[in-house]
mmCIF file of C-alpha atoms in Angstrom:
data_model
loop_
_atom_site.group_PDB
_atom_site.id
_atom_site.type_symbol
_atom_site.label_atom_id
_atom_site.label_comp_id
_atom_site.label_asym_id
_atom_site.label_seq_id
_atom_site.Cartn_x
_atom_site.Cartn_y
_atom_site.Cartn_z
ATOM 1 C CA MET C 92 -7.413 -12.549 -5.638
ATOM 2 C CA GLY C 93 -8.333 -11.841 -2.010
ATOM 3 C CA LYS C 94 -8.080 -8.338 -0.597
ATOM 4 C CA LEU C 95 -6.081 -7.592 2.541
ATOM 5 C CA VAL C 96 -6.071 -4.337 4.531
ATOM 6 C CA ILE C 97 -2.897 -3.795 6.570
ATOM 7 C CA VAL C 98 -2.844 -1.184 9.313
ATOM 8 C CA GLY C 99 0.304 -0.314 11.239
ATOM 9 C CA THR C 100 3.450 1.743 11.367
ATOM 10 C CA VAL C 101 5.734 2.583 8.477
ATOM 11 C CA ALA C 102 8.833 3.831 10.193
ATOM 12 C CA PHE C 103 12.531 4.449 10.566
ATOM 13 C CA ASP C 104 14.403 1.962 12.732
ATOM 14 C CA GLU C 105 17.928 2.255 14.063
ATOM 15 C CA ILE C 106 19.173 -1.073 15.357
ATOM 16 C CA GLU C 107 22.159 -2.424 17.258
ATOM 17 C CA THR C 108 22.746 -6.148 17.841
ATOM 18 C CA PRO C 109 25.854 -8.100 18.867
ATOM 19 C CA PHE C 110 26.537 -8.495 15.127
ATOM 20 C CA GLY C 111 26.547 -4.840 14.123
ATOM 21 C CA LYS C 112 24.440 -1.716 13.934
ATOM 22 C CA THR C 113 22.607 0.398 11.384
ATOM 23 C CA ASP C 114 21.769 4.010 10.734
ATOM 24 C CA LYS C 115 18.104 4.842 10.102
ATOM 25 C CA ILE C 116 16.610 2.126 7.904
ATOM 26 C CA LEU C 117 13.139 1.177 6.683
ATOM 27 C CA GLY C 118 11.012 -0.460 9.388
ATOM 28 C CA GLY C 119 7.565 -0.491 10.940
ATOM 29 C CA ALA C 120 4.918 -3.157 11.512
ATOM 30 C CA ALA C 121 2.932 -2.454 8.334
ATOM 31 C CA THR C 122 6.120 -2.564 6.270
ATOM 32 C CA PHE C 123 7.117 -6.036 7.450
ATOM 33 C CA ILE C 124 3.526 -7.324 7.295
ATOM 34 C CA SER C 125 3.031 -6.123 3.721
ATOM 35 C CA LEU C 126 6.383 -7.439 2.456
ATOM 36 C CA ALA C 127 5.563 -10.880 3.866
ATOM 37 C CA ALA C 128 2.005 -10.834 2.474
ATOM 38 C CA SER C 129 3.377 -9.899 -0.970
ATOM 39 C CA GLN C 130 4.700 -13.467 -1.257
ATOM 40 C CA PHE C 131 1.114 -14.587 -1.894
ATOM 41 C CA ASP C 132 -1.470 -13.902 -4.596
ATOM 42 C CA VAL C 133 -3.192 -11.167 -2.621
ATOM 43 C CA ASP C 134 -4.279 -7.577 -3.267
ATOM 44 C CA SER C 135 -3.035 -5.676 -0.208
ATOM 45 C CA ALA C 136 -3.206 -2.035 0.864
ATOM 46 C CA ILE C 137 -1.301 -0.270 3.639
ATOM 47 C CA VAL C 138 -3.091 2.246 5.861
ATOM 48 C CA SER C 139 -0.415 4.265 7.638
ATOM 49 C CA VAL C 140 1.326 7.634 7.898
ATOM 50 C CA VAL C 141 4.845 8.987 7.338
ATOM 51 C CA GLY C 142 6.501 12.399 7.274
ATOM 52 C CA GLU C 143 7.919 14.410 4.428
ATOM 53 C CA ASP C 144 11.342 13.004 5.380
ATOM 54 C CA PHE C 145 10.346 9.513 4.170
ATOM 55 C CA PRO C 146 12.454 8.666 1.085
ATOM 56 C CA LYS C 147 10.788 8.001 -2.251
ATOM 57 C CA GLU C 148 12.995 4.944 -2.665
ATOM 58 C CA TYR C 149 11.257 3.365 0.333
ATOM 59 C CA LEU C 150 7.846 4.083 -1.207
ATOM 60 C CA ASN C 151 9.074 2.423 -4.392
ATOM 61 C CA ILE C 152 10.142 -0.684 -2.472
ATOM 62 C CA LEU C 153 6.530 -1.128 -1.377
ATOM 63 C CA SER C 154 4.838 -0.237 -4.657
ATOM 64 C CA ASP C 155 7.274 -2.453 -6.612
ATOM 65 C CA LYS C 156 5.887 -5.382 -4.597
ATOM 66 C CA ASN C 157 2.364 -4.459 -5.842
ATOM 67 C CA ILE C 158 1.395 -3.134 -2.406
ATOM 68 C CA ASN C 159 -1.230 -0.389 -2.640
ATOM 69 C CA ILE C 160 0.134 2.718 -0.876
ATOM 70 C CA SER C 161 -2.639 5.146 -1.824
ATOM 71 C CA GLN C 162 -3.561 5.488 1.883
ATOM 72 C CA LEU C 163 0.009 5.816 3.110
ATOM 73 C CA GLU C 164 -0.454 9.421 4.161
ATOM 74 C CA ILE C 165 2.556 11.744 3.755
ATOM 75 C CA VAL C 166 2.335 14.705 6.141
ATOM 76 C CA LYS C 167 3.947 17.840 4.744
ATOM 77 C CA GLY C 168 6.583 19.159 7.102
ATOM 78 C CA GLY C 169 6.090 16.105 9.332
ATOM 79 C CA LYS C 170 8.636 13.581 10.571
ATOM 80 C CA THR C 171 8.286 9.807 10.317
ATOM 81 C CA PHE C 172 7.896 7.560 13.376
ATOM 82 C CA TYR C 173 11.371 6.607 14.643
ATOM 83 C CA TRP C 174 12.520 3.793 16.922
ATOM 84 C CA LYS C 175 16.029 3.009 18.124
ATOM 85 C CA GLY C 176 16.864 -0.152 20.028
ATOM 86 C CA LYS C 177 19.746 -2.299 21.217
ATOM 87 C CA TYR C 178 19.512 -6.089 21.526
ATOM 88 C CA HIS C 179 21.222 -8.103 24.247
ATOM 89 C CA ASN C 180 23.560 -11.003 23.463
ATOM 90 C CA ASP C 181 20.802 -13.635 23.418
ATOM 91 C CA LEU C 182 18.672 -11.481 21.040
ATOM 92 C CA ASN C 183 15.577 -12.364 23.095
ATOM 93 C CA SER C 184 15.606 -9.070 24.979
ATOM 94 C CA ARG C 185 16.284 -5.508 23.957
ATOM 95 C CA ASP C 186 16.406 -1.978 25.275
ATOM 96 C CA THR C 187 14.422 0.776 23.592
ATOM 97 C CA LEU C 188 16.743 3.778 23.440
ATOM 98 C CA VAL C 189 14.581 6.258 21.514
ATOM 99 C CA THR C 190 10.913 6.375 20.472
ATOM 100 C CA GLU C 191 9.637 9.397 18.523
ATOM 101 C CA LEU C 192 5.964 9.146 17.543
ATOM 102 C CA ASN C 193 6.116 12.218 15.263
ATOM 103 C CA THR C 194 3.308 11.994 12.634
ATOM 104 C CA LEU C 195 1.948 8.838 14.285
ATOM 105 C CA ALA C 196 0.821 10.885 17.304
ATOM 106 C CA ASP C 197 -2.107 12.362 15.326
ATOM 107 C CA PHE C 198 -2.737 9.474 12.943
ATOM 108 C CA ASN C 199 -6.354 8.967 11.878
ATOM 109 C CA PRO C 200 -6.464 5.973 9.535
ATOM 110 C CA VAL C 201 -8.653 6.045 6.451
ATOM 111 C CA VAL C 202 -9.409 2.753 4.705
ATOM 112 C CA PRO C 203 -9.371 3.121 0.874
ATOM 113 C CA SER C 204 -12.941 2.922 -0.438
ATOM 114 C CA ASP C 205 -12.084 0.061 -2.803
ATOM 115 C CA TYR C 206 -10.739 -1.959 0.144
ATOM 116 C CA SER C 207 -13.610 -1.331 2.580
ATOM 117 C CA GLY C 208 -15.043 -4.708 1.581
ATOM 118 C CA ALA C 209 -11.751 -6.589 2.039
ATOM 119 C CA GLU C 210 -12.078 -10.178 3.253
ATOM 120 C CA VAL C 211 -9.134 -9.958 5.677
ATOM 121 C CA VAL C 212 -7.945 -7.109 7.918
ATOM 122 C CA MET C 213 -4.539 -7.294 9.584
ATOM 123 C CA LEU C 214 -4.309 -4.824 12.470
ATOM 124 C CA GLY C 215 -0.623 -4.284 13.183
ATOM 125 C CA ASN C 216 0.612 -3.075 16.536
ATOM 126 C CA LEU C 217 -0.927 0.380 17.141
ATOM 127 C CA HIS C 218 -3.088 2.062 19.753
ATOM 128 C CA PRO C 219 -6.179 -0.184 20.105
ATOM 129 C CA GLY C 220 -8.466 2.817 19.542
ATOM 130 C CA VAL C 221 -6.875 3.309 16.119
ATOM 131 C CA GLN C 222 -7.289 -0.396 15.380
ATOM 132 C CA LEU C 223 -10.983 -0.251 16.310
ATOM 133 C CA SER C 224 -11.573 2.778 14.087
ATOM 134 C CA VAL C 225 -10.384 0.713 11.114
ATOM 135 C CA ILE C 226 -12.795 -2.125 11.951
ATOM 136 C CA ASN C 227 -15.619 0.428 12.099
ATOM 137 C CA GLN C 228 -14.776 1.710 8.605
ATOM 138 C CA MET C 229 -15.293 -1.667 6.918
ATOM 139 C CA GLU C 230 -18.553 -1.691 4.940
ATOM 140 C CA LYS C 231 -19.335 -5.233 6.118
ATOM 141 C CA ARG C 232 -17.865 -7.624 8.660
ATOM 142 C CA PRO C 233 -14.629 -8.968 7.132
ATOM 143 C CA LYS C 234 -14.236 -12.719 6.850
ATOM 144 C CA LEU C 235 -11.275 -12.480 9.230
ATOM 145 C CA ILE C 236 -9.874 -9.768 11.499
ATOM 146 C CA VAL C 237 -6.397 -10.415 12.901
ATOM 147 C CA LEU C 238 -4.944 -8.229 15.659
ATOM 148 C CA ASP C 239 -1.368 -7.928 16.865
ATOM 149 C CA THR C 240 -0.637 -6.048 20.059
ATOM 150 C CA MET C 241 2.024 -5.712 22.743
ATOM 151 C CA ASN C 242 2.548 -5.205 26.466
ATOM 152 C CA PHE C 243 2.850 -1.412 26.063
ATOM 153 C CA TRP C 244 -0.898 -1.214 25.318
ATOM 154 C CA MET C 245 -1.669 -3.596 28.173
ATOM 155 C CA ASP C 246 0.149 -1.183 30.479
ATOM 156 C CA ASN C 247 -1.233 2.056 29.030
ATOM 157 C CA ALA C 248 -4.544 1.397 27.249
ATOM 158 C CA LEU C 249 -5.920 -1.851 28.656
ATOM 159 C CA ASP C 250 -9.612 -0.857 28.589
ATOM 160 C CA ALA C 251 -9.374 0.224 24.939
ATOM 161 C CA LEU C 252 -7.482 -2.971 24.089
ATOM 162 C CA LEU C 253 -10.114 -5.195 25.732
ATOM 163 C CA GLU C 254 -12.859 -3.358 23.816
ATOM 164 C CA THR C 255 -11.080 -3.858 20.484
ATOM 165 C CA ILE C 256 -10.368 -7.520 21.224
ATOM 166 C CA LYS C 257 -14.141 -8.102 21.445
ATOM 167 C CA HIS C 258 -14.402 -7.404 17.693
ATOM 168 C CA ILE C 259 -11.624 -9.611 16.280
ATOM 169 C CA ASP C 260 -11.228 -13.246 15.212
ATOM 170 C CA VAL C 261 -7.511 -13.886 15.770
ATOM 171 C CA ILE C 262 -5.028 -12.359 18.203
ATOM 172 C CA THR C 263 -1.271 -12.783 17.761
ATOM 173 C CA ILE C 264 0.880 -12.048 20.813
ATOM 174 C CA ASN C 265 4.033 -13.443 22.360
ATOM 175 C CA ASP C 266 4.131 -15.725 25.394
ATOM 176 C CA GLU C 267 5.094 -12.958 27.835
ATOM 177 C CA GLU C 268 2.202 -10.792 26.614
ATOM 178 C CA ALA C 269 -0.292 -13.681 26.825
ATOM 179 C CA ARG C 270 0.690 -14.197 30.453
ATOM 180 C CA GLN C 271 0.418 -10.484 31.227
ATOM 181 C CA LEU C 272 -2.984 -10.137 29.546
ATOM 182 C CA THR C 273 -4.495 -13.077 31.434
ATOM 183 C CA GLY C 274 -2.480 -13.455 34.635
ATOM 184 C CA GLU C 275 -2.015 -17.139 33.746
ATOM 185 C CA TYR C 276 1.425 -18.760 33.486
ATOM 186 C CA SER C 277 0.124 -21.788 31.558
ATOM 187 C CA LEU C 278 -0.259 -20.788 27.904
ATOM 188 C CA VAL C 279 -3.140 -23.268 27.524
ATOM 189 C CA LYS C 280 -5.024 -21.556 30.364
ATOM 190 C CA ALA C 281 -4.062 -18.148 28.956
ATOM 191 C CA ALA C 282 -5.497 -19.069 25.540
ATOM 192 C CA HIS C 283 -8.789 -20.187 27.116
ATOM 193 C CA LYS C 284 -9.060 -16.898 29.010
ATOM 194 C CA ILE C 285 -8.422 -14.941 25.806
ATOM 195 C CA TYR C 286 -11.281 -16.845 24.059
ATOM 196 C CA GLY C 287 -13.543 -15.340 26.700
ATOM 197 C CA MET C 288 -12.467 -11.871 25.597
ATOM 198 C CA GLY C 289 -13.714 -12.391 22.020
ATOM 199 C CA PRO C 290 -11.261 -14.037 19.603
ATOM 200 C CA LYS C 291 -11.971 -17.502 18.199
ATOM 201 C CA TYR C 292 -8.288 -18.204 17.550
ATOM 202 C CA VAL C 293 -5.200 -17.375 19.600
ATOM 203 C CA VAL C 294 -1.665 -17.420 18.191
ATOM 204 C CA ILE C 295 1.097 -17.255 20.782
ATOM 205 C CA LYS C 296 4.540 -16.529 19.366
ATOM 206 C CA LYS C 297 7.530 -17.984 21.188
ATOM 207 C CA GLY C 298 10.357 -16.468 19.135
ATOM 208 C CA GLU C 299 13.106 -19.004 18.442
ATOM 209 C CA HIS C 300 10.868 -21.676 20.012
ATOM 210 C CA GLY C 301 8.124 -21.438 17.391
ATOM 211 C CA ALA C 302 4.425 -20.580 17.657
ATOM 212 C CA LEU C 303 1.227 -22.103 19.094
ATOM 213 C CA LEU C 304 -2.228 -21.922 17.513
ATOM 214 C CA PHE C 305 -5.240 -22.460 19.791
ATOM 215 C CA HIS C 306 -8.886 -22.956 18.769
ATOM 216 C CA GLU C 307 -11.341 -24.298 21.333
ATOM 217 C CA GLU C 308 -9.855 -27.661 22.414
ATOM 218 C CA GLN C 309 -7.475 -27.890 19.445
ATOM 219 C CA ILE C 310 -3.789 -26.955 19.649
ATOM 220 C CA PHE C 311 -1.196 -26.820 16.866
ATOM 221 C CA PHE C 312 2.526 -26.153 17.326
ATOM 222 C CA ALA C 313 4.840 -24.854 14.603
ATOM 223 C CA PRO C 314 8.563 -24.935 15.343
ATOM 224 C CA ALA C 315 10.987 -22.198 14.410
ATOM 225 C CA LEU C 316 13.546 -23.383 11.895
ATOM 226 C CA PRO C 317 17.019 -23.660 13.472
ATOM 227 C CA LEU C 318 19.209 -21.105 11.686
ATOM 228 C CA GLU C 319 22.960 -20.802 11.376
ATOM 229 C CA GLU C 320 22.845 -17.008 11.553
ATOM 230 C CA VAL C 321 20.455 -14.576 13.207
ATOM 231 C CA PHE C 322 21.372 -10.926 12.728
ATOM 232 C CA ASP C 323 18.304 -8.964 13.751
ATOM 233 C CA PRO C 324 14.963 -10.117 15.223
ATOM 234 C CA THR C 325 13.278 -6.747 14.547
ATOM 235 C CA GLY C 326 10.137 -7.276 12.493
ATOM 236 C CA ALA C 327 10.095 -11.072 12.831
ATOM 237 C CA GLY C 328 6.735 -11.062 14.629
ATOM 238 C CA ASP C 329 5.233 -8.710 12.049
ATOM 239 C CA THR C 330 6.640 -10.829 9.228
ATOM 240 C CA PHE C 331 4.986 -13.853 10.843
ATOM 241 C CA ALA C 332 1.682 -11.936 10.971
ATOM 242 C CA GLY C 333 2.059 -10.915 7.328
ATOM 243 C CA GLY C 334 2.707 -14.477 6.208
ATOM 244 C CA PHE C 335 -0.197 -15.732 8.312
ATOM 245 C CA SER C 336 -2.746 -13.150 7.126
ATOM 246 C CA GLY C 337 -1.446 -13.052 3.545
ATOM 247 C CA PHE C 338 -1.832 -16.808 3.109
ATOM 248 C CA LEU C 339 -5.354 -16.760 4.549
ATOM 249 C CA ALA C 340 -6.380 -13.826 2.335
ATOM 250 C CA ALA C 341 -4.964 -15.572 -0.734
ATOM 251 C CA THR C 342 -6.679 -18.913 -0.036
ATOM 252 C CA GLY C 343 -9.944 -17.543 1.359
ATOM 253 C CA ASP C 344 -10.110 -20.532 3.722
ATOM 254 C CA ILE C 345 -10.254 -19.713 7.455
ATOM 255 C CA SER C 346 -10.686 -23.251 8.755
ATOM 256 C CA PHE C 347 -8.456 -24.490 11.588
ATOM 257 C CA GLU C 348 -6.697 -26.866 9.171
ATOM 258 C CA ASN C 349 -5.806 -23.995 6.830
ATOM 259 C CA MET C 350 -4.745 -21.792 9.738
ATOM 260 C CA LYS C 351 -2.220 -24.486 10.648
ATOM 261 C CA LYS C 352 -0.722 -24.007 7.178
ATOM 262 C CA ALA C 353 -0.839 -20.227 7.663
ATOM 263 C CA VAL C 354 1.169 -20.532 10.896
ATOM 264 C CA ILE C 355 3.819 -22.542 9.027
ATOM 265 C CA HIS C 356 3.954 -19.947 6.234
ATOM 266 C CA GLY C 357 4.312 -17.183 8.828
ATOM 267 C CA SER C 358 7.099 -19.017 10.655
ATOM 268 C CA ASN C 359 8.825 -19.754 7.366
ATOM 269 C CA LEU C 360 8.892 -16.109 6.278
ATOM 270 C CA ALA C 361 9.966 -14.917 9.741
ATOM 271 C CA SER C 362 12.993 -17.207 9.464
ATOM 272 C CA PHE C 363 14.194 -15.163 6.493
ATOM 273 C CA CYS C 364 13.523 -11.801 8.130
ATOM 274 C CA VAL C 365 16.039 -12.361 10.960
ATOM 275 C CA GLU C 366 18.920 -13.181 8.601
ATOM 276 C CA ARG C 367 19.663 -9.535 7.733
ATOM 277 C CA PHE C 368 19.110 -6.121 9.295
ATOM 278 C CA GLY C 369 15.688 -4.560 8.865
ATOM 279 C CA THR C 370 13.764 -5.367 5.693
ATOM 280 C CA GLU C 371 16.792 -6.209 3.558
ATOM 281 C CA ARG C 372 16.146 -9.951 3.359
ATOM 282 C CA MET C 373 12.407 -9.605 2.773
ATOM 283 C CA VAL C 374 12.808 -7.116 -0.058
ATOM 284 C CA ASN C 375 15.069 -9.486 -2.016
ATOM 285 C CA LEU C 376 13.284 -12.741 -1.197
ATOM 286 C CA ASP C 377 12.105 -14.921 -4.077
ATOM 287 C CA LYS C 378 9.557 -17.741 -4.311
ATOM 288 C CA LYS C 379 12.192 -20.407 -4.994
ATOM 289 C CA GLU C 380 13.918 -19.696 -1.660
ATOM 290 C CA VAL C 381 10.588 -19.626 0.173
ATOM 291 C CA ASN C 382 9.491 -22.993 -1.234
ATOM 292 C CA LYS C 383 12.861 -24.609 -0.525
ATOM 293 C CA ARG C 384 12.645 -23.615 3.117
ATOM 294 C CA LEU C 385 9.017 -24.768 3.346
ATOM 295 C CA HIS C 386 10.309 -28.221 2.426
ATOM 296 C CA GLN C 387 12.831 -27.918 5.264
ATOM 297 C CA PHE C 388 9.949 -27.171 7.652
ATOM 298 C CA LYS C 389 8.111 -30.236 6.383
ATOM 299 C CA THR C 390 11.182 -32.434 6.916
ATOM 300 C CA LEU C 391 11.693 -30.965 10.385
ATOM 301 C CA THR C 392 8.179 -31.806 11.564
ATOM 302 C CA GLN C 393 7.165 -34.940 9.653
ATOM 303 C CA PHE C 394 7.728 -38.410 11.016
ATOM 304 C CA GLU C 395 6.165 -41.855 11.096
ATOM 305 C CA ILE C 396 5.571 -43.802 14.282
ATOM 306 C CA GLU C 397 3.990 -47.133 15.046
ATOM 307 C CA LEU C 398 1.607 -47.004 17.974
ATOM 308 C CA GLN C 399 1.338 -50.091 20.152
#
């Protein structure tokens, strides 16, 4: 069983979409990543921080999925990171209404000693300096380091982000962020510029339009499965990252061919995430449903053609 270290937020989210709204519910990048990765035969550990206000039932949700939470620090008297957002009608854009860093403001991650030799590290969206500190704690160079980031860090910590990117193997960002990071409108040109920053592989997420995987001169496209209902896109990108990194940690194969499969697994799991608010769908997801939808992906993308 491969070991996977997951670094990111464990948080409270409060969400409003055209289909309804929630009170504070379980959220955070590390939460979605770990729930997705738990679908595979992988030994994963979360490195994160919460406040004393974080419910025990939420901790149980994670531990019941065999996710190691020994380094999920609980700060006495502290408050958990909180985000509130409202999505527009097309669900592709949203307004952040409230962001409270709380305990995350002083977070110093500590990798569990029995995971310092993990083969795969998944760096969820956090300050790039925090992400780099995790890389530096690994006792040897992991087989694969995957980094997710966002435009906020490009705006506010670009130098630190560029330094961290030098040390990773795979970056996962959306199309808007790829264009901002490189100044290139063409995603092919953007991917080639990002190679020059350090990563060997670039994954560009395009939301409802799927995801692109770039490696040198090779390109692979995975569609997003057309869904009848989309309630809440929050956490879909993190779920994708969790499926991607979880599959690679479980198989131990980081070839381009296997990464293509990992992209499909990530897209597949993300398609479940958006069907309910927050983590609800991911918590109750079973293997039978996952495999059934994988077959739908195969049918969607497979065809025969005679070339003249």
